[in-house]
């Protein structure tokens, strides 16, 4: 059974700092991994999607890496801003056509960036 | 393109009642997935519909059901509500033809069961 873990559960940093969020998964038979952002009481916004054959993806100040063999992904946020404060979730999609719509989520990391 | 929409945004029900939630996917998307989010269990997959057929199902009791219409809009129904069903219910849409697709989430329906 696939389990996804995110460490730390919460993180508080001063504005301008670079930071890394961690995600680990127990079964390496994944199709891809997706990072999301969730603001309080709101839905999820997709940040980055990494296919199992890729090592990393970049979007602006965000960089996500994937090491499938070790079951790990990291989300790197450069020059953090107060507007980055949110909960960040990683989710994996299993290999196999029957699982195309099913994501397994970690519990999330709640980030606070202080001005 | 308009994003994923969910109605209603907020619902208050009492134990034993039933409830129906609606999700309209992004135009052209044929897959709709439903998730339940609670503080204790986090985000859990309920089921996925593709072209009006349930394609995948999570580990929830039979009180949770869903359907999809020919225009890809989807509804989920929860019967005999329990206090533990209080949660944020999120739906996500994608084209559904490839596991490489990004899933796009709606704003959610906040259900409170009293």
PDB file of C-alpha atoms in Angstrom:
ATOM      1  CA  UNK A   1       0.000   0.000   0.000  1.00  0.00           C
ATOM      2  CA  UNK A   2       1.407   3.359  -1.070  1.00  0.00           C
ATOM      3  CA  UNK A   3       2.096   5.832   1.734  1.00  0.00           C
ATOM      4  CA  UNK A   4       3.189   9.420   1.205  1.00  0.00           C
ATOM      5  CA  UNK A   5       4.926  11.369   3.956  1.00  0.00           C
ATOM      6  CA  UNK A   6       5.814  15.043   4.087  1.00  0.00           C
ATOM      7  CA  UNK A   7       8.378  16.512   6.428  1.00  0.00           C
ATOM      8  CA  UNK A   8       8.278  18.904   8.167  1.00  0.00           C
ATOM      9  CA  UNK A   9       4.579  19.295   9.007  1.00  0.00           C
ATOM     10  CA  UNK A  10       5.082  23.033   9.550  1.00  0.00           C
ATOM     11  CA  UNK A  11       7.792  25.508   8.714  1.00  0.00           C
ATOM     12  CA  UNK A  12       8.274  29.190   9.519  1.00  0.00           C
ATOM     13  CA  UNK A  13      10.954  31.216   7.757  1.00  0.00           C
ATOM     14  CA  UNK A  14      11.840  34.903   7.302  1.00  0.00           C
ATOM     15  CA  UNK A  15      11.135  36.526   3.973  1.00  0.00           C
ATOM     16  CA  UNK A  16      13.860  36.072   1.359  1.00  0.00           C
ATOM     17  CA  UNK A  17      15.051  32.694   2.595  1.00  0.00           C
ATOM     18  CA  UNK A  18      15.430  29.715   0.259  1.00  0.00           C
ATOM     19  CA  UNK A  19      13.700  26.593   1.537  1.00  0.00           C
ATOM     20  CA  UNK A  20      13.147  22.926   0.772  1.00  0.00           C
ATOM     21  CA  UNK A  21      10.034  20.856   1.378  1.00  0.00           C
ATOM     22  CA  UNK A  22      10.341  17.077   1.438  1.00  0.00           C
ATOM     23  CA  UNK A  23       8.042  14.316   0.229  1.00  0.00           C
ATOM     24  CA  UNK A  24       8.698  10.573   0.430  1.00  0.00           C
ATOM     25  CA  UNK A  25       6.705   7.615  -0.880  1.00  0.00           C
ATOM     26  CA  UNK A  26       6.966   3.920  -0.112  1.00  0.00           C
ATOM     27  CA  UNK A  27       6.220   2.350  -3.518  1.00  0.00           C
ATOM     28  CA  UNK A  28       8.416   3.465  -6.399  1.00  0.00           C
ATOM     29  CA  UNK A  29       5.930   2.208  -9.037  1.00  0.00           C
ATOM     30  CA  UNK A  30       4.539   5.672  -9.669  1.00  0.00           C
ATOM     31  CA  UNK A  31       3.437   7.279 -12.912  1.00  0.00           C
ATOM     32  CA  UNK A  32       4.110  10.817 -11.771  1.00  0.00           C
ATOM     33  CA  UNK A  33       4.218  13.126  -8.762  1.00  0.00           C
ATOM     34  CA  UNK A  34       2.417  16.427  -8.439  1.00  0.00           C
ATOM     35  CA  UNK A  35       2.980  19.337  -6.048  1.00  0.00           C
ATOM     36  CA  UNK A  36       0.006  21.452  -5.022  1.00  0.00           C
ATOM     37  CA  UNK A  37      -0.568  24.566  -2.991  1.00  0.00           C
ATOM     38  CA  UNK A  38      -3.642  25.036  -0.799  1.00  0.00           C
ATOM     39  CA  UNK A  39      -4.657  28.309   0.822  1.00  0.00           C
ATOM     40  CA  UNK A  40      -6.837  28.084   3.968  1.00  0.00           C
ATOM     41  CA  UNK A  41     -10.331  26.834   3.190  1.00  0.00           C
ATOM     42  CA  UNK A  42      -9.660  26.781  -0.538  1.00  0.00           C
ATOM     43  CA  UNK A  43      -9.114  24.210  -3.259  1.00  0.00           C
ATOM     44  CA  UNK A  44      -5.772  22.975  -4.583  1.00  0.00           C
ATOM     45  CA  UNK A  45      -3.632  24.796  -7.120  1.00  0.00           C
ATOM     46  CA  UNK A  46      -1.285  22.641  -9.180  1.00  0.00           C
ATOM     47  CA  UNK A  47       2.309  23.876  -9.022  1.00  0.00           C
ATOM     48  CA  UNK A  48       4.436  21.276 -10.769  1.00  0.00           C
ATOM     49  CA  UNK A  49       3.963  17.827 -12.263  1.00  0.00           C
ATOM     50  CA  UNK A  50       6.972  15.512 -12.650  1.00  0.00           C
ATOM     51  CA  UNK A  51       6.631  12.402 -14.782  1.00  0.00           C
ATOM     52  CA  UNK A  52       8.384   9.263 -13.507  1.00  0.00           C
ATOM     53  CA  UNK A  53      10.964   9.526 -16.321  1.00  0.00           C
ATOM     54  CA  UNK A  54      11.914  13.089 -15.354  1.00  0.00           C
ATOM     55  CA  UNK A  55      14.346  14.254 -12.701  1.00  0.00           C
ATOM     56  CA  UNK A  56      13.082  17.786 -12.166  1.00  0.00           C
ATOM     57  CA  UNK A  57      10.682  20.517 -13.218  1.00  0.00           C
ATOM     58  CA  UNK A  58      10.958  24.253 -12.793  1.00  0.00           C
ATOM     59  CA  UNK A  59       8.413  27.062 -12.730  1.00  0.00           C
ATOM     60  CA  UNK A  60       9.581  30.526 -11.751  1.00  0.00           C
ATOM     61  CA  UNK A  61      10.985  30.405  -8.226  1.00  0.00           C
ATOM     62  CA  UNK A  62       9.896  26.779  -7.783  1.00  0.00           C
ATOM     63  CA  UNK A  63      11.945  23.709  -8.585  1.00  0.00           C
ATOM     64  CA  UNK A  64      10.784  20.169  -7.919  1.00  0.00           C
ATOM     65  CA  UNK A  65      13.012  17.118  -8.127  1.00  0.00           C
ATOM     66  CA  UNK A  66      12.169  13.432  -8.207  1.00  0.00           C
ATOM     67  CA  UNK A  67      14.299  10.425  -7.257  1.00  0.00           C
ATOM     68  CA  UNK A  68      11.987   7.519  -7.941  1.00  0.00           C
ATOM     69  CA  UNK A  69      14.409   4.812  -6.881  1.00  0.00           C
ATOM     70  CA  UNK A  70      14.771   6.260  -3.404  1.00  0.00           C
ATOM     71  CA  UNK A  71      11.120   7.308  -3.160  1.00  0.00           C
ATOM     72  CA  UNK A  72      11.800  11.007  -2.656  1.00  0.00           C
ATOM     73  CA  UNK A  73      10.828  14.369  -4.050  1.00  0.00           C
ATOM     74  CA  UNK A  74      11.760  17.862  -2.969  1.00  0.00           C
ATOM     75  CA  UNK A  75      10.172  21.225  -3.666  1.00  0.00           C
ATOM     76  CA  UNK A  76      12.654  24.075  -3.604  1.00  0.00           C
ATOM     77  CA  UNK A  77      11.313  27.614  -3.169  1.00  0.00           C
ATOM     78  CA  UNK A  78      13.776  30.398  -3.870  1.00  0.00           C
ATOM     79  CA  UNK A  79      13.648  33.844  -2.279  1.00  0.00           C
ATOM     80  CA  UNK A  80      10.474  33.131  -0.303  1.00  0.00           C
ATOM     81  CA  UNK A  81       7.775  35.815  -0.008  1.00  0.00           C
ATOM     82  CA  UNK A  82       4.872  36.287   2.439  1.00  0.00           C
ATOM     83  CA  UNK A  83       2.520  35.389  -0.427  1.00  0.00           C
ATOM     84  CA  UNK A  84       4.074  31.906  -0.475  1.00  0.00           C
ATOM     85  CA  UNK A  85       2.447  31.191   2.905  1.00  0.00           C
ATOM     86  CA  UNK A  86       0.150  28.205   2.362  1.00  0.00           C
ATOM     87  CA  UNK A  87       0.004  24.442   2.772  1.00  0.00           C
ATOM     88  CA  UNK A  88       2.017  22.498   0.211  1.00  0.00           C
ATOM     89  CA  UNK A  89       0.894  18.994  -0.706  1.00  0.00           C
ATOM     90  CA  UNK A  90       2.564  16.335  -2.755  1.00  0.00           C
ATOM     91  CA  UNK A  91       0.604  13.561  -4.430  1.00  0.00           C
ATOM     92  CA  UNK A  92       1.596  10.474  -6.390  1.00  0.00           C
ATOM     93  CA  UNK A  93      -0.251   8.704  -9.148  1.00  0.00           C
ATOM     94  CA  UNK A  94       0.354   4.983  -9.398  1.00  0.00           C
ATOM     95  CA  UNK A  95       1.393   3.179 -12.549  1.00  0.00           C
ATOM     96  CA  UNK A  96      -1.384   1.372 -14.371  1.00  0.00           C
ATOM     97  CA  UNK A  97      -4.224   2.642 -16.508  1.00  0.00           C
ATOM     98  CA  UNK A  98      -6.811   1.883 -13.858  1.00  0.00           C
ATOM     99  CA  UNK A  99      -5.337   4.530 -11.611  1.00  0.00           C
ATOM    100  CA  UNK A 100      -5.339   7.491 -13.949  1.00  0.00           C
ATOM    101  CA  UNK A 101      -7.614   9.581 -11.748  1.00  0.00           C
ATOM    102  CA  UNK A 102      -6.415   8.518  -8.316  1.00  0.00           C
ATOM    103  CA  UNK A 103      -3.875  10.559  -6.420  1.00  0.00           C
ATOM    104  CA  UNK A 104      -2.426   9.575  -3.054  1.00  0.00           C
ATOM    105  CA  UNK A 105      -1.617  12.611  -0.963  1.00  0.00           C
ATOM    106  CA  UNK A 106       0.789  13.402   1.826  1.00  0.00           C
ATOM    107  CA  UNK A 107      -0.441  15.289   4.875  1.00  0.00           C
ATOM    108  CA  UNK A 108       1.150  18.522   3.697  1.00  0.00           C
ATOM    109  CA  UNK A 109       3.653  21.069   4.960  1.00  0.00           C
ATOM    110  CA  UNK A 110       2.218  24.344   6.263  1.00  0.00           C
ATOM    111  CA  UNK A 111       4.583  27.165   5.383  1.00  0.00           C
ATOM    112  CA  UNK A 112       4.608  30.594   6.976  1.00  0.00           C
ATOM    113  CA  UNK A 113       6.866  33.275   5.517  1.00  0.00           C
ATOM    114  CA  UNK A 114       7.286  36.210   7.879  1.00  0.00           C
ATOM    115  CA  UNK A 115       7.833  39.737   6.485  1.00  0.00           C
TER     116      UNK A 115
ATOM    117  CA  UNK B   1     -11.294  28.477 -20.062  1.00  0.00           C
ATOM    118  CA  UNK B   2     -13.401  28.442 -16.960  1.00  0.00           C
ATOM    119  CA  UNK B   3     -12.015  26.380 -14.109  1.00  0.00           C
ATOM    120  CA  UNK B   4     -13.614  23.561 -12.167  1.00  0.00           C
ATOM    121  CA  UNK B   5     -16.748  24.702 -10.376  1.00  0.00           C
ATOM    122  CA  UNK B   6     -18.457  23.112  -7.410  1.00  0.00           C
ATOM    123  CA  UNK B   7     -21.876  23.813  -5.950  1.00  0.00           C
ATOM    124  CA  UNK B   8     -22.904  24.533  -3.349  1.00  0.00           C
ATOM    125  CA  UNK B   9     -19.869  25.989  -1.617  1.00  0.00           C
ATOM    126  CA  UNK B  10     -21.236  25.439   1.869  1.00  0.00           C
ATOM    127  CA  UNK B  11     -23.793  23.023   3.299  1.00  0.00           C
ATOM    128  CA  UNK B  12     -25.129  22.354   6.763  1.00  0.00           C
ATOM    129  CA  UNK B  13     -27.027  19.119   7.337  1.00  0.00           C
ATOM    130  CA  UNK B  14     -28.115  17.030  10.309  1.00  0.00           C
ATOM    131  CA  UNK B  15     -27.303  13.406  11.014  1.00  0.00           C
ATOM    132  CA  UNK B  16     -29.347  10.938   9.019  1.00  0.00           C
ATOM    133  CA  UNK B  17     -30.026  13.289   6.122  1.00  0.00           C
ATOM    134  CA  UNK B  18     -28.610  12.857   2.658  1.00  0.00           C
ATOM    135  CA  UNK B  19     -26.755  15.359   0.506  1.00  0.00           C
ATOM    136  CA  UNK B  20     -25.852  15.830  -3.166  1.00  0.00           C
ATOM    137  CA  UNK B  21     -22.819  17.776  -4.311  1.00  0.00           C
ATOM    138  CA  UNK B  22     -22.160  18.892  -7.871  1.00  0.00           C
ATOM    139  CA  UNK B  23     -18.993  19.360  -9.908  1.00  0.00           C
ATOM    140  CA  UNK B  24     -18.613  20.869 -13.373  1.00  0.00           C
ATOM    141  CA  UNK B  25     -15.242  20.036 -14.955  1.00  0.00           C
ATOM    142  CA  UNK B  26     -13.147  22.152 -17.261  1.00  0.00           C
ATOM    143  CA  UNK B  27     -14.607  22.154 -20.764  1.00  0.00           C
ATOM    144  CA  UNK B  28     -13.327  19.147 -22.716  1.00  0.00           C
ATOM    145  CA  UNK B  29     -12.295  17.183 -19.634  1.00  0.00           C
ATOM    146  CA  UNK B  30     -13.923  13.774 -19.349  1.00  0.00           C
ATOM    147  CA  UNK B  31     -12.519  12.601 -16.013  1.00  0.00           C
ATOM    148  CA  UNK B  32     -13.850  13.787 -12.682  1.00  0.00           C
ATOM    149  CA  UNK B  33     -12.397  12.569  -9.378  1.00  0.00           C
ATOM    150  CA  UNK B  34     -13.731  13.236  -5.908  1.00  0.00           C
ATOM    151  CA  UNK B  35     -11.742  13.610  -2.687  1.00  0.00           C
ATOM    152  CA  UNK B  36     -12.616  14.090   0.970  1.00  0.00           C
ATOM    153  CA  UNK B  37     -10.370  16.314   3.080  1.00  0.00           C
ATOM    154  CA  UNK B  38     -10.465  16.235   6.890  1.00  0.00           C
ATOM    155  CA  UNK B  39      -7.940  17.503   9.465  1.00  0.00           C
ATOM    156  CA  UNK B  40      -7.336  13.990  10.759  1.00  0.00           C
ATOM    157  CA  UNK B  41      -7.181  11.924   7.574  1.00  0.00           C
ATOM    158  CA  UNK B  42      -6.032  14.528   5.088  1.00  0.00           C
ATOM    159  CA  UNK B  43      -7.042  14.130   1.440  1.00  0.00           C
ATOM    160  CA  UNK B  44      -8.550  10.767   0.561  1.00  0.00           C
ATOM    161  CA  UNK B  45      -9.686   9.545  -2.839  1.00  0.00           C
ATOM    162  CA  UNK B  46     -13.385   8.708  -3.116  1.00  0.00           C
ATOM    163  CA  UNK B  47     -13.938   7.733  -6.766  1.00  0.00           C
ATOM    164  CA  UNK B  48     -13.278   8.682 -10.368  1.00  0.00           C
ATOM    165  CA  UNK B  49     -15.696   8.875 -13.269  1.00  0.00           C
ATOM    166  CA  UNK B  50     -14.755   8.842 -16.917  1.00  0.00           C
ATOM    167  CA  UNK B  51     -17.263   8.972 -19.766  1.00  0.00           C
ATOM    168  CA  UNK B  52     -20.161   8.270 -17.374  1.00  0.00           C
ATOM    169  CA  UNK B  53     -18.499   5.152 -15.919  1.00  0.00           C
ATOM    170  CA  UNK B  54     -16.905   4.723 -12.523  1.00  0.00           C
ATOM    171  CA  UNK B  55     -13.293   3.899 -13.292  1.00  0.00           C
ATOM    172  CA  UNK B  56     -11.793   3.747  -9.834  1.00  0.00           C
ATOM    173  CA  UNK B  57     -13.045   3.673  -6.270  1.00  0.00           C
ATOM    174  CA  UNK B  58     -11.492   4.442  -2.907  1.00  0.00           C
ATOM    175  CA  UNK B  59     -12.082   2.760   0.411  1.00  0.00           C
ATOM    176  CA  UNK B  60     -15.302   4.439   1.531  1.00  0.00           C
ATOM    177  CA  UNK B  61     -18.621   2.870   2.625  1.00  0.00           C
ATOM    178  CA  UNK B  62     -21.483   2.415   0.202  1.00  0.00           C
ATOM    179  CA  UNK B  63     -23.204   5.515   1.619  1.00  0.00           C
ATOM    180  CA  UNK B  64     -20.920   7.460  -0.698  1.00  0.00           C
ATOM    181  CA  UNK B  65     -21.935   7.230  -4.335  1.00  0.00           C
ATOM    182  CA  UNK B  66     -21.570   9.241  -7.478  1.00  0.00           C
ATOM    183  CA  UNK B  67     -22.487   9.535 -11.100  1.00  0.00           C
ATOM    184  CA  UNK B  68     -21.456  11.376 -14.204  1.00  0.00           C
ATOM    185  CA  UNK B  69     -23.635  12.815 -16.920  1.00  0.00           C
ATOM    186  CA  UNK B  70     -23.094  12.902 -20.672  1.00  0.00           C
ATOM    187  CA  UNK B  71     -21.780  16.484 -20.440  1.00  0.00           C
ATOM    188  CA  UNK B  72     -19.132  15.237 -17.937  1.00  0.00           C
ATOM    189  CA  UNK B  73     -20.704  17.030 -14.980  1.00  0.00           C
ATOM    190  CA  UNK B  74     -20.607  14.846 -11.901  1.00  0.00           C
ATOM    191  CA  UNK B  75     -22.546  14.534  -8.698  1.00  0.00           C
ATOM    192  CA  UNK B  76     -21.725  12.741  -5.497  1.00  0.00           C
ATOM    193  CA  UNK B  77     -24.272  11.688  -2.942  1.00  0.00           C
ATOM    194  CA  UNK B  78     -23.858  10.849   0.705  1.00  0.00           C
ATOM    195  CA  UNK B  79     -26.773   9.104   2.378  1.00  0.00           C
ATOM    196  CA  UNK B  80     -27.498   8.727   6.097  1.00  0.00           C
ATOM    197  CA  UNK B  81     -25.037  11.422   7.080  1.00  0.00           C
ATOM    198  CA  UNK B  82     -22.790  10.905  10.097  1.00  0.00           C
ATOM    199  CA  UNK B  83     -20.897  13.515  12.118  1.00  0.00           C
ATOM    200  CA  UNK B  84     -17.651  12.151  10.700  1.00  0.00           C
ATOM    201  CA  UNK B  85     -18.740  13.084   7.175  1.00  0.00           C
ATOM    202  CA  UNK B  86     -18.084  16.739   7.980  1.00  0.00           C
ATOM    203  CA  UNK B  87     -15.308  17.664   5.585  1.00  0.00           C
ATOM    204  CA  UNK B  88     -14.210  19.651   2.581  1.00  0.00           C
ATOM    205  CA  UNK B  89     -15.188  17.735  -0.561  1.00  0.00           C
ATOM    206  CA  UNK B  90     -13.028  18.475  -3.564  1.00  0.00           C
ATOM    207  CA  UNK B  91     -13.445  17.438  -7.136  1.00  0.00           C
ATOM    208  CA  UNK B  92     -10.752  17.416  -9.780  1.00  0.00           C
ATOM    209  CA  UNK B  93     -10.950  17.187 -13.535  1.00  0.00           C
ATOM    210  CA  UNK B  94      -8.552  16.124 -16.239  1.00  0.00           C
ATOM    211  CA  UNK B  95      -8.777  15.025 -19.870  1.00  0.00           C
ATOM    212  CA  UNK B  96      -8.613  11.495 -18.484  1.00  0.00           C
ATOM    213  CA  UNK B  97      -6.955   9.808 -21.439  1.00  0.00           C
ATOM    214  CA  UNK B  98      -3.458   9.665 -20.003  1.00  0.00           C
ATOM    215  CA  UNK B  99      -1.909   9.142 -16.606  1.00  0.00           C
ATOM    216  CA  UNK B 100       0.384  12.046 -17.478  1.00  0.00           C
ATOM    217  CA  UNK B 101      -2.496  14.533 -17.234  1.00  0.00           C
ATOM    218  CA  UNK B 102      -2.448  17.274 -14.630  1.00  0.00           C
ATOM    219  CA  UNK B 103      -5.457  17.255 -12.311  1.00  0.00           C
ATOM    220  CA  UNK B 104      -7.226  20.566 -11.760  1.00  0.00           C
ATOM    221  CA  UNK B 105      -9.145  21.055  -8.548  1.00  0.00           C
ATOM    222  CA  UNK B 106     -12.279  23.022  -7.768  1.00  0.00           C
ATOM    223  CA  UNK B 107     -12.747  25.265  -4.709  1.00  0.00           C
ATOM    224  CA  UNK B 108     -14.541  22.557  -2.762  1.00  0.00           C
ATOM    225  CA  UNK B 109     -17.826  22.153  -0.914  1.00  0.00           C
ATOM    226  CA  UNK B 110     -17.633  22.541   2.849  1.00  0.00           C
ATOM    227  CA  UNK B 111     -20.091  20.094   4.441  1.00  0.00           C
ATOM    228  CA  UNK B 112     -20.956  20.408   8.113  1.00  0.00           C
ATOM    229  CA  UNK B 113     -23.033  17.663   9.732  1.00  0.00           C
ATOM    230  CA  UNK B 114     -24.713  18.575  13.029  1.00  0.00           C
TER     231      UNK B 114
END
